[in-house]
Coordinates of C-alpha atoms (C1' of nucleotides) in Angstrom, one line a residue:
Chain I
M8 CA 36.8 216.2 76.5
N9 CA 39.1 213.3 77.3
R10 CA 36.9 210.4 76.4
Q11 CA 37.8 206.8 76.0
P12 CA 37.9 205.9 72.3
A13 CA 35.1 203.4 72.8
V14 CA 32.8 206.0 74.4
L15 CA 33.6 208.3 71.5
G16 CA 32.5 205.7 69.0
Q17 CA 29.4 205.2 70.9
M18 CA 28.6 208.9 70.8
V19 CA 29.2 209.0 67.1
D20 CA 26.8 206.1 66.8
T21 CA 24.2 208.0 68.7
M22 CA 24.7 211.0 66.5
L23 CA 24.3 208.8 63.4
S24 CA 21.0 207.3 64.7
R25 CA 19.7 210.8 65.4
C26 CA 20.6 211.9 61.9
R27 CA 18.7 209.0 60.4
A28 CA 15.8 209.5 62.7
A29 CA 15.6 213.1 61.6
G30 CA 16.0 212.3 57.9
L31 CA 19.4 213.7 57.6
N32 CA 22.1 212.1 55.5
V33 CA 25.1 210.6 57.1
T34 CA 28.1 212.4 55.5
P35 CA 31.8 212.1 56.1
Q36 CA 31.8 215.8 56.9
R37 CA 29.3 215.4 59.6
V38 CA 31.2 212.6 61.2
A39 CA 34.5 214.3 61.0
I40 CA 33.3 217.5 62.4
Y41 CA 31.5 215.9 65.2
R42 CA 34.5 213.7 66.1
A43 CA 36.8 216.7 66.0
L44 CA 34.4 218.5 68.4
L45 CA 34.3 215.5 70.7
E46 CA 38.1 215.3 70.8
A47 CA 38.4 219.0 71.5
T48 CA 38.8 220.3 75.0
D49 CA 38.7 223.9 74.2
H50 CA 35.2 224.8 73.0
P51 CA 36.4 225.4 69.5
T52 CA 35.0 227.9 67.1
P53 CA 33.8 226.8 63.6
E54 CA 37.1 228.2 62.2
M55 CA 39.1 226.1 64.7
L56 CA 37.3 222.9 63.8
Y57 CA 37.8 223.8 60.1
Q58 CA 41.5 223.9 60.6
R59 CA 41.5 220.7 62.5
V60 CA 39.5 218.7 60.1
R61 CA 40.9 220.0 56.9
P62 CA 44.2 218.1 57.1
T63 CA 42.3 214.8 56.7
M64 CA 39.6 216.3 54.5
P65 CA 41.1 219.0 52.3
S66 CA 38.0 219.7 50.3
L67 CA 36.1 220.8 53.4
S68 CA 34.7 224.3 53.4
L69 CA 34.2 226.6 56.3
A70 CA 30.6 227.2 55.2
T71 CA 30.0 223.5 55.6
V72 CA 31.4 223.6 59.1
Y73 CA 28.8 226.2 60.0
K74 CA 26.0 224.3 58.5
V75 CA 27.0 221.0 60.1
L76 CA 27.3 222.5 63.5
E77 CA 23.9 224.1 63.1
A78 CA 22.4 220.8 62.1
L79 CA 24.1 219.0 65.0
A80 CA 22.9 221.6 67.5
E81 CA 19.4 221.1 66.2
L82 CA 19.8 217.3 66.7
G83 CA 20.7 218.0 70.3
V84 CA 24.1 216.3 70.1
V85 CA 26.1 219.5 70.3
Q86 CA 25.6 222.8 72.0
E87 CA 26.5 226.3 71.4
I88 CA 27.8 227.5 74.6
A89 CA 26.9 230.6 76.6
V90 CA 24.2 232.8 75.5
R91 CA 23.5 232.3 71.9
N92 CA 25.8 234.7 70.4
D93 CA 24.2 237.2 68.1
N94 CA 25.9 240.4 68.9
K95 CA 27.2 242.3 71.9
R96 CA 24.7 243.0 74.7
Y97 CA 25.3 245.3 77.6
D98 CA 23.8 245.7 81.1
G99 CA 24.1 248.8 83.1
N100 CA 23.3 246.8 86.2
M101 CA 26.4 245.9 88.2
E102 CA 24.4 244.5 91.1
R103 CA 24.6 240.8 91.6
H104 CA 22.0 239.2 89.4
H105 CA 21.4 236.3 87.1
H106 CA 19.9 235.7 83.7
L107 CA 17.0 234.1 82.2
V108 CA 17.7 233.4 78.6
C109 CA 15.0 232.4 76.1
S110 CA 16.3 229.7 73.8
K111 CA 13.8 230.7 71.2
C112 CA 13.8 234.5 70.9
R113 CA 17.1 235.0 72.8
K114 CA 15.6 237.6 75.0
T115 CA 17.6 237.9 78.2
T116 CA 16.0 239.1 81.4
D117 CA 17.6 239.9 84.7
L118 CA 16.7 237.7 87.6
Y119 CA 17.2 238.7 91.2
D120 CA 17.2 235.8 93.6
A121 CA 18.9 235.6 97.0
D122 CA 19.2 231.8 96.8
L123 CA 21.1 232.0 93.6
D124 CA 23.3 234.7 94.9
A125 CA 24.3 232.3 97.6
V126 CA 25.7 229.8 95.1
E127 CA 29.4 229.4 95.9
P128 CA 32.1 228.3 93.6
P129 CA 33.6 224.9 94.4
S130 CA 36.8 225.0 96.3
S131 CA 38.6 222.8 93.9
L132 CA 39.2 225.2 91.0
K133 CA 42.8 224.3 90.6
G134 CA 44.5 227.6 89.9
F135 CA 41.4 229.4 88.7
R136 CA 40.8 232.5 90.7
A137 CA 37.0 232.9 90.9
E138 CA 35.6 236.4 90.9
A139 CA 32.0 236.2 90.1
V140 CA 29.3 233.5 90.0
T141 CA 26.4 234.0 87.6
V142 CA 23.6 231.6 87.1
Q143 CA 22.1 231.4 83.7
I144 CA 18.7 229.7 83.3
T145 CA 17.8 228.8 79.8
G146 CA 14.3 227.9 78.7
L147 CA 11.3 229.5 77.1
C148 CA 10.0 232.9 78.0
S149 CA 6.4 233.5 78.5
A150 CA 5.9 234.7 74.9
C151 CA 7.6 231.7 73.4
A152 CA 6.5 229.0 75.9
P153 CA 2.9 228.2 75.2
P154 CA 2.1 226.5 71.9
K155 CA 0.3 229.6 70.8
G156 CA 2.5 229.7 67.7
K157 CA 4.0 233.1 68.2
A158 CA 7.6 233.8 67.6
R159 CA 9.6 232.1 65.0
Chain T
M13 CA 16.0 248.5 85.0
N14 CA 13.1 250.4 86.5
R15 CA 14.9 252.7 88.8
Q16 CA 13.7 255.8 90.5
P17 CA 14.9 259.0 88.8
A18 CA 16.8 260.0 91.9
V19 CA 18.7 256.8 92.0
L20 CA 19.4 257.1 88.3
G21 CA 20.9 260.5 88.8
Q22 CA 23.0 259.1 91.6
M23 CA 24.3 256.4 89.3
V24 CA 25.2 258.9 86.7
D25 CA 27.1 260.9 89.3
T26 CA 29.0 257.8 90.3
M27 CA 29.9 257.2 86.7
L28 CA 31.1 260.8 86.4
S29 CA 33.3 260.6 89.4
R30 CA 34.8 257.4 88.0
C31 CA 35.5 259.1 84.7
R32 CA 37.3 261.9 86.4
A33 CA 39.2 259.6 88.7
A34 CA 40.3 257.7 85.6
G35 CA 41.3 260.8 83.7
L36 CA 38.4 260.5 81.2
N37 CA 36.5 263.5 80.0
V38 CA 32.9 263.9 80.8
T39 CA 31.1 264.2 77.5
P40 CA 27.4 264.5 76.7
Q41 CA 27.7 261.3 74.6
R42 CA 28.9 259.3 77.6
V43 CA 26.2 260.6 79.8
A44 CA 23.5 260.0 77.2
I45 CA 24.5 256.5 76.4
Y46 CA 24.9 255.6 80.0
R47 CA 21.5 257.0 80.9
A48 CA 19.9 255.1 78.0
L49 CA 21.4 251.9 79.2
L50 CA 20.2 252.5 82.7
E51 CA 16.7 253.2 81.5
A52 CA 16.7 250.1 79.4
T53 CA 15.3 246.8 80.6
D54 CA 16.3 244.7 77.6
H55 CA 20.1 244.4 77.6
P56 CA 20.4 246.5 74.5
T57 CA 23.0 246.1 71.8
P58 CA 25.1 249.0 70.7
E59 CA 22.9 249.5 67.7
M60 CA 19.8 249.6 69.9
L61 CA 21.3 252.3 72.2
Y62 CA 22.3 254.2 69.1
Q63 CA 18.8 254.3 67.9
R64 CA 17.5 255.4 71.3
V65 CA 20.0 258.2 71.9
R66 CA 20.0 259.5 68.4
P67 CA 16.7 261.3 68.5
T68 CA 18.1 263.6 71.2
M69 CA 21.6 263.7 69.8
P70 CA 21.4 263.4 66.0
S71 CA 25.1 263.8 65.5
L72 CA 25.9 260.6 67.5
S73 CA 27.7 257.9 65.6
L74 CA 27.5 254.2 66.1
A75 CA 31.3 254.0 66.4
T76 CA 31.1 256.3 69.4
V77 CA 28.5 254.1 71.0
Y78 CA 30.9 251.2 70.7
K79 CA 33.8 253.2 72.1
V80 CA 31.8 254.7 75.0
L81 CA 30.5 251.3 76.0
E82 CA 33.9 249.9 76.0
A83 CA 35.2 252.7 78.2
L84 CA 32.3 252.4 80.6
A85 CA 32.9 248.7 80.9
E86 CA 36.5 249.3 81.7
L87 CA 35.3 251.8 84.4
G88 CA 33.2 249.0 85.8
V89 CA 29.9 250.8 85.6
V90 CA 28.6 248.7 82.8
Q91 CA 29.0 245.1 81.9
E92 CA 28.9 243.1 78.8
I93 CA 26.6 240.2 79.6
A94 CA 27.2 236.6 79.1
V95 CA 30.4 235.2 78.0
R96 CA 32.4 237.9 76.4
N97 CA 31.3 237.5 73.0
D98 CA 33.9 237.0 70.4
N99 CA 32.5 234.4 68.1
K100 CA 30.5 231.2 68.2
R101 CA 31.8 228.5 70.4
Y102 CA 30.6 225.0 70.5
D103 CA 30.7 222.2 73.0
G104 CA 30.2 218.5 72.1
N105 CA 29.4 217.9 75.7
M106 CA 25.7 217.6 76.4
E107 CA 26.2 216.4 79.9
R108 CA 25.3 218.7 82.7
H109 CA 28.3 220.9 83.3
H110 CA 29.3 224.5 84.1
H111 CA 31.8 226.9 82.8
L112 CA 34.9 228.7 84.1
V113 CA 35.5 231.7 82.0
C114 CA 38.7 233.7 82.2
S115 CA 38.0 237.3 82.0
K116 CA 41.4 238.1 80.6
C117 CA 42.1 235.5 77.9
R118 CA 38.5 234.4 77.5
K119 CA 39.4 230.8 77.7
T120 CA 36.3 228.7 78.7
T121 CA 36.8 225.5 80.6
D122 CA 34.2 222.9 81.5
L123 CA 33.6 222.4 85.2
Y124 CA 31.9 219.3 86.6
D125 CA 30.5 219.8 90.1
A126 CA 27.7 218.0 91.8
D127 CA 26.9 220.9 94.1
L128 CA 26.5 223.2 91.2
D129 CA 24.3 220.6 89.4
A130 CA 22.1 220.8 92.4
V131 CA 21.3 224.5 91.9
E132 CA 17.6 224.8 91.3
P133 CA 15.8 227.6 89.5
P134 CA 13.6 229.7 91.8
S135 CA 10.0 228.8 91.6
S136 CA 8.9 232.4 90.9
L137 CA 9.8 232.7 87.3
K138 CA 6.5 234.1 86.2
G139 CA 5.9 232.4 83.0
F140 CA 9.4 231.5 82.1
R141 CA 9.7 227.8 81.6
A142 CA 13.1 226.8 82.8
E143 CA 14.9 224.0 81.0
A144 CA 18.5 224.2 82.1
V145 CA 20.6 225.8 84.7
T146 CA 24.2 226.6 84.1
V147 CA 26.6 228.3 86.4
Q148 CA 29.2 230.4 85.0
I149 CA 32.2 231.4 87.1
T150 CA 34.2 234.2 85.8
G151 CA 37.7 235.0 87.1
L152 CA 41.3 234.6 86.1
C153 CA 42.6 231.3 84.9
S154 CA 45.8 229.9 86.2
A155 CA 47.8 231.3 83.3
C156 CA 46.4 234.8 83.7
A157 CA 46.0 234.9 87.5
P158 CA 49.4 235.3 89.0
P159 CA 51.1 238.7 88.5
K160 CA 53.6 237.0 86.4
G161 CA 52.9 239.5 83.6
K162 CA 51.8 237.0 81.0
A163 CA 48.9 237.5 78.6
R164 CA 47.8 240.9 77.5
Chain K
dA2 C1' 16.1 208.2 40.9
dT3 C1' 15.4 211.7 44.2
dA4 C1' 16.2 214.3 48.0
dT5 C1' 19.8 216.3 50.6
dA6 C1' 24.4 218.2 51.4
dT7 C1' 28.8 220.1 49.9
dG8 C1' 31.8 223.7 48.1
dC9 C1' 32.3 228.1 46.3
dA10 C1' 31.8 232.8 46.0
dA11 C1' 29.3 236.7 47.2
dA12 C1' 26.6 239.2 50.3
dG13 C1' 25.4 240.9 55.0
dC14 C1' 26.2 242.2 59.6
dT15 C1' 28.7 243.6 63.4
dT16 C1' 32.7 245.5 65.2
dT17 C1' 37.2 247.9 64.9
dT18 C1' 40.5 251.3 63.2
dG19 C1' 42.7 255.6 61.5
dC20 C1' 42.2 260.3 61.0
dT21 C1' 40.8 265.0 61.4
dG22 C1' 38.3 268.4 63.4
dA23 C1' 35.9 269.6 67.9
dA24 C1' 35.5 269.8 72.7
dG25 C1' 36.7 269.2 77.7
dA26 C1' 40.0 270.2 81.5
Chain V
dT23 C1' 46.8 275.3 75.5
dC24 C1' 47.0 270.5 75.6
dT25 C1' 44.9 266.2 75.9
dT26 C1' 41.2 263.5 75.0
dC27 C1' 37.1 262.5 72.2
dA28 C1' 33.5 262.4 68.5
dG29 C1' 32.3 261.6 63.9
dC30 C1' 33.3 259.7 59.6
dA31 C1' 34.5 256.4 56.4
dA32 C1' 37.0 252.5 55.3
dA33 C1' 38.5 248.0 56.7
dA34 C1' 38.2 243.7 59.0
dG35 C1' 35.9 239.7 60.9
dC36 C1' 32.5 236.4 61.3
dT37 C1' 28.4 234.3 59.6
dT38 C1' 24.8 233.5 56.2
dT39 C1' 23.0 232.7 51.6
dG40 C1' 22.3 231.1 46.7
dC41 C1' 23.3 228.1 43.5
dA42 C1' 25.5 224.3 40.8
dT43 C1' 27.5 219.9 41.4
dA44 C1' 28.2 215.8 44.0
dT45 C1' 26.6 212.4 47.3
dA46 C1' 23.6 209.5 50.3
dT47 C1' 19.6 206.7 50.5

DNA sequence: ATATATGCAAAGCTTTTGCTGAAGA
DNA sequence: TCTTCAGCAAAAGCTTTGCATATAT
């Protein structure tokens, strides 16, 4: 992410306050994994973070990396990118369309919208050859949205 | 996808021509799985399609569903939605940003762009409560783009 | 002291692979 | 006939879980 060290420390501080606010312990593992993620530029997988942190923390286990990332995501200081990844999902629809993704039940719905179709990639993609633009809107679907205590 | 039966048959025909053009056999499994996907409105997983087709084709195996979907995706009549799903990937970046996804090597790069940040969800989301809008641009990254025969 | 988290090992799923017999062209 | 494919079973990955010990507050 190419941050200044000072900014990085500040982000760690924020993370620590949120841990405390949520009643979570501050552990060296949490700090190390979070720092490693902040320093990364490549959207690392849990396994990748594990490899990166282990040299300075040999006792670290992969299961802990999974648990820490889950906790950090819940704190809102880290995000799982793209659609929350459970298993493969297919679409027989090759028309231009977009997706509504429920962050709770993960249901994905097609969305057709001419305005969104009109979204153009920026010209400054430095070497990246754009082929398709898809807009993904995350939020709560009608079943999960109202506080009617439904899904879990 | 709520199509008219006639349109559905037409899509199947297109799929069949593409199979032939690509030197792939037309098999009842391919037709049945493709039809089931076209009839679905819920972005089914391979397992879900397996369950739906099996009643009319009890000998079907799950491995075949995987293979058929892969073949259909290669033909371009079906798509795997969202970021091609290998394993979990995280981002320590909670700022508003978008993604450039290479369809070949799957590398995902952050993209900051004010114009894309300005994309608004349509107002007509019928019950869906939008929280975030992310634009995903798929294409070929600089390493994979030129016909320099690199990745595979 | 007490609650929470780590590490380990095992279990659970999803997805892939190798092979043989069956089916399509 | 000859090539391609389906079905099966086993293997391979990735992720989650349960539990005992260690750690944070």
